[in-house]
Structures are given as C-alpha cells and as structure tokens.
PDB file of C-alpha atoms and ligand atoms in Angstrom:
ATOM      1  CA  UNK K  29     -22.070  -0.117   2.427  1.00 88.00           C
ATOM      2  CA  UNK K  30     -19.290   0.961  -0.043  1.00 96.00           C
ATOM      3  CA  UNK K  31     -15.497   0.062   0.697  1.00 98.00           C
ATOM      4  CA  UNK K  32     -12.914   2.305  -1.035  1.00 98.00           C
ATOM      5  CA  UNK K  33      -9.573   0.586  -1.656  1.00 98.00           C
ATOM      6  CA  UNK K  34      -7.322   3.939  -2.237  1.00 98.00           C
ATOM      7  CA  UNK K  35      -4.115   3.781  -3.070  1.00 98.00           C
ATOM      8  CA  UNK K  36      -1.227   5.409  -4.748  1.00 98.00           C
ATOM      9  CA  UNK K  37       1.163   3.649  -7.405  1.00 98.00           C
ATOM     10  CA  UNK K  38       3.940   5.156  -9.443  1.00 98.00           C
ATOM     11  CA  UNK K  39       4.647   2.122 -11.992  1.00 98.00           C
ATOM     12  CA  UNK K  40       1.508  -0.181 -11.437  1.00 98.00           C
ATOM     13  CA  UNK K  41       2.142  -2.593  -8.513  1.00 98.00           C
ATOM     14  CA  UNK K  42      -0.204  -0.979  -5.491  1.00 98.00           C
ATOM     15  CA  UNK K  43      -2.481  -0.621  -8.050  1.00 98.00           C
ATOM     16  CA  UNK K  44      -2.288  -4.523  -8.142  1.00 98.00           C
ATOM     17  CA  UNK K  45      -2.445  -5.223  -4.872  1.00 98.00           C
ATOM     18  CA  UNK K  46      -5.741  -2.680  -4.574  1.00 99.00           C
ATOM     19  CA  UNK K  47      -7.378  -4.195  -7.304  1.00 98.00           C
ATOM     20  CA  UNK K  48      -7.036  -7.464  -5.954  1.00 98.00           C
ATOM     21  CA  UNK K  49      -7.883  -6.617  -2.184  1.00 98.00           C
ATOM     22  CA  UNK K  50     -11.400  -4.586  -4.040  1.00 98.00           C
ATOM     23  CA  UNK K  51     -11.713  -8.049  -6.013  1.00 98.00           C
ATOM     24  CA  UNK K  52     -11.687 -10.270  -2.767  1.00 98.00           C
ATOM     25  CA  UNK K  53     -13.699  -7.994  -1.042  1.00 98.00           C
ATOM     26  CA  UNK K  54     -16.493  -8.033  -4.059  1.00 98.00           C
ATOM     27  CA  UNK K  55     -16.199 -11.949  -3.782  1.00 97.00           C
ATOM     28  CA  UNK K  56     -16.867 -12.037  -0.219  1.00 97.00           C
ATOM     29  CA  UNK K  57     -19.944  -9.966  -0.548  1.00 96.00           C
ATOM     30  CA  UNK K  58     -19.161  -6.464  -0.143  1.00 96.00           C
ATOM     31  CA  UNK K  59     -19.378  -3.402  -2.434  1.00 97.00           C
ATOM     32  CA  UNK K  60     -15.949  -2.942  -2.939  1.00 98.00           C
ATOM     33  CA  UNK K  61     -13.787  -0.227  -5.424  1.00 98.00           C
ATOM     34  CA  UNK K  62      -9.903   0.445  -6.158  1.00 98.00           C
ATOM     35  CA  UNK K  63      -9.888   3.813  -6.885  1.00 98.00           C
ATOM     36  CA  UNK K  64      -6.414   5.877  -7.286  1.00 98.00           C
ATOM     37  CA  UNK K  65      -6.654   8.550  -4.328  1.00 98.00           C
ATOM     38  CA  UNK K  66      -6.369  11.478  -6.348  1.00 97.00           C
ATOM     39  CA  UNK K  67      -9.448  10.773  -8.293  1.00 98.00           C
ATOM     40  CA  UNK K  68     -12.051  10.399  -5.200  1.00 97.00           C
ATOM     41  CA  UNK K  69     -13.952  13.171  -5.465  1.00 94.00           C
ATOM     42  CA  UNK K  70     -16.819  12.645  -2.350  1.00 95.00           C
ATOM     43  CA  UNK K  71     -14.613  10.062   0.544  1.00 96.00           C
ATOM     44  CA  UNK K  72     -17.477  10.906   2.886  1.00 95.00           C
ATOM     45  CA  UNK K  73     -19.798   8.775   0.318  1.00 95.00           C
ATOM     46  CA  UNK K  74     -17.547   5.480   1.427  1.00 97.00           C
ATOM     47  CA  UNK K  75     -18.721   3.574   4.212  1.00 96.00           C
ATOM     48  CA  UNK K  76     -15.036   1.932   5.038  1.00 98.00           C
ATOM     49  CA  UNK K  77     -11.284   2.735   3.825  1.00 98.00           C
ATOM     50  CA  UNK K  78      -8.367   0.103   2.985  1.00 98.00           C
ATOM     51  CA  UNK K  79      -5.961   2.904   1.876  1.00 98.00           C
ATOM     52  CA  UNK K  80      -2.570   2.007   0.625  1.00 98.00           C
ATOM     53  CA  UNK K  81       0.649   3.442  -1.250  1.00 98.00           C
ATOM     54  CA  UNK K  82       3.979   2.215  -2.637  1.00 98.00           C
ATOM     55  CA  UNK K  83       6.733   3.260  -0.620  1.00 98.00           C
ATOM     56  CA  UNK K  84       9.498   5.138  -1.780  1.00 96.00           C
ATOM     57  CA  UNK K  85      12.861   6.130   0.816  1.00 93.00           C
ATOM     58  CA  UNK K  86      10.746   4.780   3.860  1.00 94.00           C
ATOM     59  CA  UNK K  87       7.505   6.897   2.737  1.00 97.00           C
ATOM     60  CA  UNK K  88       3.755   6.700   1.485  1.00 98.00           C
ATOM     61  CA  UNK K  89       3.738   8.567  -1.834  1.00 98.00           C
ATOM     62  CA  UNK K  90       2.938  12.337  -1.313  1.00 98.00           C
ATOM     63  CA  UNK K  91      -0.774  11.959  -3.130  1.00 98.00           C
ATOM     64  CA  UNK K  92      -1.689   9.234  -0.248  1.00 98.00           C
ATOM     65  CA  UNK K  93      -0.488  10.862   2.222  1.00 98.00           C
ATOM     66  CA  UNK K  94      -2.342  13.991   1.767  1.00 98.00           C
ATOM     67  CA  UNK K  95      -5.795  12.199   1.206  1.00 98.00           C
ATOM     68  CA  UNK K  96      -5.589  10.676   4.412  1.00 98.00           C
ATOM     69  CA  UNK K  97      -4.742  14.443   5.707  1.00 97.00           C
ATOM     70  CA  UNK K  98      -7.233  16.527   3.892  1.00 97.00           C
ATOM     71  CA  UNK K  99     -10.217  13.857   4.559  1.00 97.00           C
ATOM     72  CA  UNK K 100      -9.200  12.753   8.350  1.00 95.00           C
ATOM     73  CA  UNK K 101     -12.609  14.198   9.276  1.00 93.00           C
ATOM     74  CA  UNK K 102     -14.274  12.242   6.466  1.00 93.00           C
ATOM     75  CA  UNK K 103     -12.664   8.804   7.895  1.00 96.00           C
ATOM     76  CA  UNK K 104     -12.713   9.657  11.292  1.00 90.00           C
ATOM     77  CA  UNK K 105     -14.924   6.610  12.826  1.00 90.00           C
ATOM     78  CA  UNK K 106     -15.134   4.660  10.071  1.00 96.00           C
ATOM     79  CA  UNK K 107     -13.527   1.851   9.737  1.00 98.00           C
ATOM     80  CA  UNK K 108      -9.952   2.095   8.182  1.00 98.00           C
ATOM     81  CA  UNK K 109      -7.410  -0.173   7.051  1.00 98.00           C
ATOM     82  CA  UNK K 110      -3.729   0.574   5.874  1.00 98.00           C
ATOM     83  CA  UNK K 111      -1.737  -0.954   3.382  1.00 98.00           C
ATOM     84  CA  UNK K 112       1.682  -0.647   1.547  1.00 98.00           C
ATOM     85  CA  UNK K 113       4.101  -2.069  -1.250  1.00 96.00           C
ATOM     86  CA  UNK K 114       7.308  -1.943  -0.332  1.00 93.00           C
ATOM     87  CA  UNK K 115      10.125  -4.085   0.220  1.00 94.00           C
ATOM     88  CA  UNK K 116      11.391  -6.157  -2.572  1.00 95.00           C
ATOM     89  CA  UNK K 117      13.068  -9.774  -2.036  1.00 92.00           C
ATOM     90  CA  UNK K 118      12.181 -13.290  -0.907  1.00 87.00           C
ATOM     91  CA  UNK K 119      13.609 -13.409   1.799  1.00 90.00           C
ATOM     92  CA  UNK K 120      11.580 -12.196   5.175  1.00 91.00           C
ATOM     93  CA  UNK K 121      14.797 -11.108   6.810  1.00 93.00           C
ATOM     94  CA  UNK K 122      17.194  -8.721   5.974  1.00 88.00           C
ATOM     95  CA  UNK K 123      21.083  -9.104   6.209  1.00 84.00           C
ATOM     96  CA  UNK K 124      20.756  -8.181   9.863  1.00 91.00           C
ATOM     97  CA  UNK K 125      17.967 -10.677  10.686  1.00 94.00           C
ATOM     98  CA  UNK K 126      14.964  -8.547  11.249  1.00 95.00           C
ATOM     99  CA  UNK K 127      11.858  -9.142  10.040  1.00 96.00           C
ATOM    100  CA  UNK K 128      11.838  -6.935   6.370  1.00 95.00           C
ATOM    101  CA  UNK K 129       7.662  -6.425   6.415  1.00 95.00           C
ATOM    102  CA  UNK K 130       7.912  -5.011  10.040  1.00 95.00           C
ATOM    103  CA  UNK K 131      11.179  -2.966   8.974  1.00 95.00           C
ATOM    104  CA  UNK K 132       9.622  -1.380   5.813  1.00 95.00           C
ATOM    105  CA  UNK K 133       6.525  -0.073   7.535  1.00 97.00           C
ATOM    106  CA  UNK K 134       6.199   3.923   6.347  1.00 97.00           C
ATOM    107  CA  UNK K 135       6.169   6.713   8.720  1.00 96.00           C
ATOM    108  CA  UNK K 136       2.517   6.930   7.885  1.00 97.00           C
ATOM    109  CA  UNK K 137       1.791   3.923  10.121  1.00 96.00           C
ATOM    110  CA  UNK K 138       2.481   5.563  12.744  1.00 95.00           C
ATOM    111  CA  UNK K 139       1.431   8.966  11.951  1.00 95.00           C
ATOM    112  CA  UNK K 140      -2.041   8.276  10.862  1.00 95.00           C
ATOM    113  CA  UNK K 141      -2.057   5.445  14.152  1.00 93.00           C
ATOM    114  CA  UNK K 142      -3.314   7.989  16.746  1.00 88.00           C
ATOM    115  CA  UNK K 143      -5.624   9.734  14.240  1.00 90.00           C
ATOM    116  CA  UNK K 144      -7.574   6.926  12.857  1.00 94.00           C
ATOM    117  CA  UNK K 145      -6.796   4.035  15.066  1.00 95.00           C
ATOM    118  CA  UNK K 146      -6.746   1.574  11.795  1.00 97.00           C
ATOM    119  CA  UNK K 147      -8.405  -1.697  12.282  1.00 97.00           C
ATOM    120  CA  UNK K 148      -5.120  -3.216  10.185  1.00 98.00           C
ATOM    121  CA  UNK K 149      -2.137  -1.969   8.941  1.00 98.00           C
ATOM    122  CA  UNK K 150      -0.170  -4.431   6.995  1.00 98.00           C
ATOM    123  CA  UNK K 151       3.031  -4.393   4.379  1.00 98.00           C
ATOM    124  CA  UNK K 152       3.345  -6.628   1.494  1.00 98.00           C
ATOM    125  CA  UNK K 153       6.296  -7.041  -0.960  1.00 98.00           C
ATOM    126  CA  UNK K 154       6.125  -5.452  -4.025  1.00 98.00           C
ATOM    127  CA  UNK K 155       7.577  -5.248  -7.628  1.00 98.00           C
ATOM    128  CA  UNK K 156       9.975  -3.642  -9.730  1.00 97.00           C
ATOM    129  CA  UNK K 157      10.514  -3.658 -13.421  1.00 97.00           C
ATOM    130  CA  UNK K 158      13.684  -1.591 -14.040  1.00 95.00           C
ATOM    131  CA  UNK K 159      12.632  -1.167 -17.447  1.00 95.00           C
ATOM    132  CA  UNK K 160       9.472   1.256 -16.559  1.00 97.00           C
ATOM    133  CA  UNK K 161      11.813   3.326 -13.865  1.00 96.00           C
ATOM    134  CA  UNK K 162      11.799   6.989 -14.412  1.00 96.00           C
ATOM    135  CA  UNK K 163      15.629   8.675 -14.055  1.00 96.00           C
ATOM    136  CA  UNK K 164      16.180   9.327 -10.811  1.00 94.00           C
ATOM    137  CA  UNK K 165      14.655   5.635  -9.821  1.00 95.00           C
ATOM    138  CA  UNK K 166      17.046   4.366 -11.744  1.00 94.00           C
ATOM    139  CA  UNK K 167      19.924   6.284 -10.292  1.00 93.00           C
ATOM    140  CA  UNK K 168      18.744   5.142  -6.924  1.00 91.00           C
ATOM    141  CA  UNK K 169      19.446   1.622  -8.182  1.00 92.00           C
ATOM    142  CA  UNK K 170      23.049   2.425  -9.282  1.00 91.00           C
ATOM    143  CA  UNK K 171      24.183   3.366  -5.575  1.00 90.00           C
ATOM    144  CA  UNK K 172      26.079   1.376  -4.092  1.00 87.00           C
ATOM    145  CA  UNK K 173      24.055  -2.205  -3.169  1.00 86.00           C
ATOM    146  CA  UNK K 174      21.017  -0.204  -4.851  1.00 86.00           C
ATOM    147  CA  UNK K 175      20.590  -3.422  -6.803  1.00 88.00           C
ATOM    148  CA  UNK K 176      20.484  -5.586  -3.893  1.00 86.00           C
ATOM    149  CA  UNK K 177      18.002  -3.459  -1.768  1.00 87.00           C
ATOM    150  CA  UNK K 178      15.839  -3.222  -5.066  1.00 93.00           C
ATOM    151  CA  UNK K 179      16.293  -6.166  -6.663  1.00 94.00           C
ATOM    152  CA  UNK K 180      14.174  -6.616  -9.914  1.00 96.00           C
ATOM    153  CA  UNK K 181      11.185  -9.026  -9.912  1.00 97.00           C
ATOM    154  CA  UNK K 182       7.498  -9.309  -9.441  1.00 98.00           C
ATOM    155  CA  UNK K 183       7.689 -10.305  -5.128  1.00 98.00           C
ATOM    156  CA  UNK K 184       3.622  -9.528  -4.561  1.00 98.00           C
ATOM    157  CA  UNK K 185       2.448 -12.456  -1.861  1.00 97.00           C
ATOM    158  CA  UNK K 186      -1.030 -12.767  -3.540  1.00 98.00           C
ATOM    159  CA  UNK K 187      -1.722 -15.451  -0.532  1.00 98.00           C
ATOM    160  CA  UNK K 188      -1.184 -13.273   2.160  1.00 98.00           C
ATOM    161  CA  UNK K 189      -3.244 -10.234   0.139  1.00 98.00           C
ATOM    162  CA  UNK K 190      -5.816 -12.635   0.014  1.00 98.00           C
ATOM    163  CA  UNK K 191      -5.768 -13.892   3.207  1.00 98.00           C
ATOM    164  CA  UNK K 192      -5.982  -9.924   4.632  1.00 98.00           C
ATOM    165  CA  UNK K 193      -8.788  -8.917   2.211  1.00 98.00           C
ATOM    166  CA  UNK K 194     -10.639 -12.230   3.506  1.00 98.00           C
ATOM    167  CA  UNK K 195     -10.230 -10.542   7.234  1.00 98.00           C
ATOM    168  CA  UNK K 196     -11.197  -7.195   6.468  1.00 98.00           C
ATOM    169  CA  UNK K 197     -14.438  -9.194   4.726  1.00 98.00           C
ATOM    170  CA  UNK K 198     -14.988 -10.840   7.893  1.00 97.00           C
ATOM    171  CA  UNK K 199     -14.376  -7.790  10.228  1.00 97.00           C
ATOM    172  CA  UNK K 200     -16.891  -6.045   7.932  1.00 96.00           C
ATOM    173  CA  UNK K 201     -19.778  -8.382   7.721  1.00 93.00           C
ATOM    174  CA  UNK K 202     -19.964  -8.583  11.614  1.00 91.00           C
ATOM    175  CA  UNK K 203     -20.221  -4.369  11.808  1.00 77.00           C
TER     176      UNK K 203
HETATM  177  C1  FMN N  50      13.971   4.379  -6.066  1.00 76.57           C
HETATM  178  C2  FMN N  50      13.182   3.384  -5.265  1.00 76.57           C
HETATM  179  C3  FMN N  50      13.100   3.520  -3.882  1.00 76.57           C
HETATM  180  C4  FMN N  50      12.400   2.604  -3.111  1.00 76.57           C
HETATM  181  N1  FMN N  50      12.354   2.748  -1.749  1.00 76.57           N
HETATM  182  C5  FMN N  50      11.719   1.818  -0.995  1.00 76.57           C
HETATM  183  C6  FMN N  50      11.702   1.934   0.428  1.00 76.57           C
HETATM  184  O1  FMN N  50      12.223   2.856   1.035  1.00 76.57           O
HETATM  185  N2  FMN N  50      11.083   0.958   1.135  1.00 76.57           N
HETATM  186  C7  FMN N  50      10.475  -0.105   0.523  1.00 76.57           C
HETATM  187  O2  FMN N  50       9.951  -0.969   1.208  1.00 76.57           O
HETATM  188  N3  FMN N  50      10.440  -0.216  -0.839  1.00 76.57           N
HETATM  189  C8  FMN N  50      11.055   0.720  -1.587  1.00 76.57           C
HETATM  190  N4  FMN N  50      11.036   0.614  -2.970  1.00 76.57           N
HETATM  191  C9  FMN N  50      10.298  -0.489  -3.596  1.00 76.57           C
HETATM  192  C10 FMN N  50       8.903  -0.052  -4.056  1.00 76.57           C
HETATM  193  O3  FMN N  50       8.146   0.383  -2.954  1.00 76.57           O
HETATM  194  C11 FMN N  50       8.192  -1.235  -4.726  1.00 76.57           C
HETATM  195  O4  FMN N  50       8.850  -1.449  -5.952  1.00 76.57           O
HETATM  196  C12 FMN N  50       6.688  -0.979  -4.916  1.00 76.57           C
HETATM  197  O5  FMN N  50       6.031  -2.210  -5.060  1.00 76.57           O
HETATM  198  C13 FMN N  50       6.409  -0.100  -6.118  1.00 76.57           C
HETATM  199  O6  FMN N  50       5.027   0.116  -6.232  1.00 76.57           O
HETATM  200  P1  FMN N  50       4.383   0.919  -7.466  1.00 76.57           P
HETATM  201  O7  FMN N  50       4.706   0.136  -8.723  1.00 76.57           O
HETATM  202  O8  FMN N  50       2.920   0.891  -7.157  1.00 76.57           O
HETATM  203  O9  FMN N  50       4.941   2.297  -7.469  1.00 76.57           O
HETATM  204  C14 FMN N  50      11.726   1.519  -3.749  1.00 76.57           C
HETATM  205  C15 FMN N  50      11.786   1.403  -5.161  1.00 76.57           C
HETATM  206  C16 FMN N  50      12.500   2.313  -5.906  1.00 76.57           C
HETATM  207  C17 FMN N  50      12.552   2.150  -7.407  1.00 76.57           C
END
C-alpha cells in the first residue's frame, strides 16, 4: 500500500510539513511519498491520501483544491486525511479568545467533509519569511494589523505533526 502526502505550498512551508508527515509515515512502516499535487499524474495508483495546502484569505490554494475535485472518484473510499498551514503565532488563541487552529480551518474542510468523509482533518501553524513574499503578499502585510495577523517566523509544531502522522500510521496498519 502506497500513501500520497499531496499538498500545495507557495513559499516552502506545507511542503515541510508533507515531507515530514511522508517521513514519519516511512518510519512507521508504510510506503509513504510527498508529492506536490500538480505533479501526480495516476492518484488512483495510491492506496491512501493525507492531502494538504497552505492557506491563503481563509482558503486551500487553487491547485489543491482542484485535485481533490477532479480525482473525488479516485479517493472516494479510500482512506483520506486533510491537512493545512495556516495560522501564524504562538499563541493558541486569538485576541478574542477562540481557539486559532479551529478558527483557521479552510472552507475545504467542510466542503470536501460530505464527499470524502476524511478520517482526520487537522491545522497546524505555519511560517512566513517576508523576505521570499511575492508583491501582493507583501501588500497584504502592510494593511492595517497585517503584521500582527502574519507575523514573521518559522511557527511549524513539529510535535503535534508528528504526533498526527504517528495516528494516521496506526489507523493504517490496523486497515
Ligand atoms: C498574504 C497572506 C495571507 C494569508 N492568509 C492566511 C489565512 O487566511 N489563514 C491562515 O491561517 N494563514 C494565512 N496565511 C499564512 C500562511 O498560510 C502560512 O504562512 C503558511 O504556512 C504558508 O505556507 P507555504 O509556505 O507552504 O505557502 C497567510 C499568509 C500570507 C502571506
């Protein structure tokens, strides 16, 4: 059985968290690749998905979200997982006191909920270097308190990644 970590990163820090998640699952035992989701050719040759994207303005990048579109037949029944980078910080609440993982969950969640029925959908913090940023990224970060929603910093929770990876590893190897 092959896993396919997918996933969809503009300036490198899904690609991270992929890598890693393909890493632990290889170390627990299973076949296990991090592939970027535009270059999977054949998705119906994967056994299980763990299919992730960065978010940008409360969204999975466009490329992500139209694998899991185009290929719903090919994941249909298989076991799926969904993953995404997105909020930036160390704190786990925001100013308002709600919980910032469950707050930045993409619409995709919930879209792709009722057609897959994913065994996991989880968000981790991610990164930001503001010296990579294209233009309009960087405008984003001049609005006002732009800065303080995107602070600038490497935020990735490698435990918790770990920890996930080592469930889906588990939920694998008992079928
Ligand atoms: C312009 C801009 C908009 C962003 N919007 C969001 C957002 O709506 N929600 C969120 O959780 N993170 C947001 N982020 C943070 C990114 O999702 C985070 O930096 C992510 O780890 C980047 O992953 P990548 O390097 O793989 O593209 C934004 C970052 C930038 C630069």
């Amino acid at each position: 059985m092959t896993v396919l970590v997918g996933f969809s990163s503009k300036y490198g820090a899904t690609e991270g968290i992929a890598e890693r998640i393909a890493r632990k699952l290889r170390e627990a035992g299973r076949d296990a690749v991090a592939r970027p989701v535009a270059s999977v050719e054949r998705p119906a040759d994967y056994d299980a998905f763990v299919l992730g994207s960065a978010v940008y303005m409360g969204s999975w990048r466009k490329e992500a979200t139209e694998f899991v579109r185009e290929n719903l037949a090919a994941l249909a029944g298989k076991p799926v997982w969904l993953f995404s980078s997105g909020p930036l910080g160390i704190e786990a609440k925001d100013a308002e006191g709600r919980d910032k993982l469950k707050e930045a969950e993409p619409k995709q969640f919930e879209e792709f909920g009722e057609a897959l029925s994913p065994r996991g959908r989880q968000v981790f913090f991610g990164a930001l270097d503001p010296s990579v940023l294209g233009r309009r990224d960087r405008l984003v970060r001049r609005i006002p308190s732009g800065r303080e929603l995107l602070p600038e910093g490497d935020f990735r929770d490698w435990a918790a990644i770990d920890e996930w990876a080592a469930g889906i590893a588990e939920e694998l190897a008992a079928g």
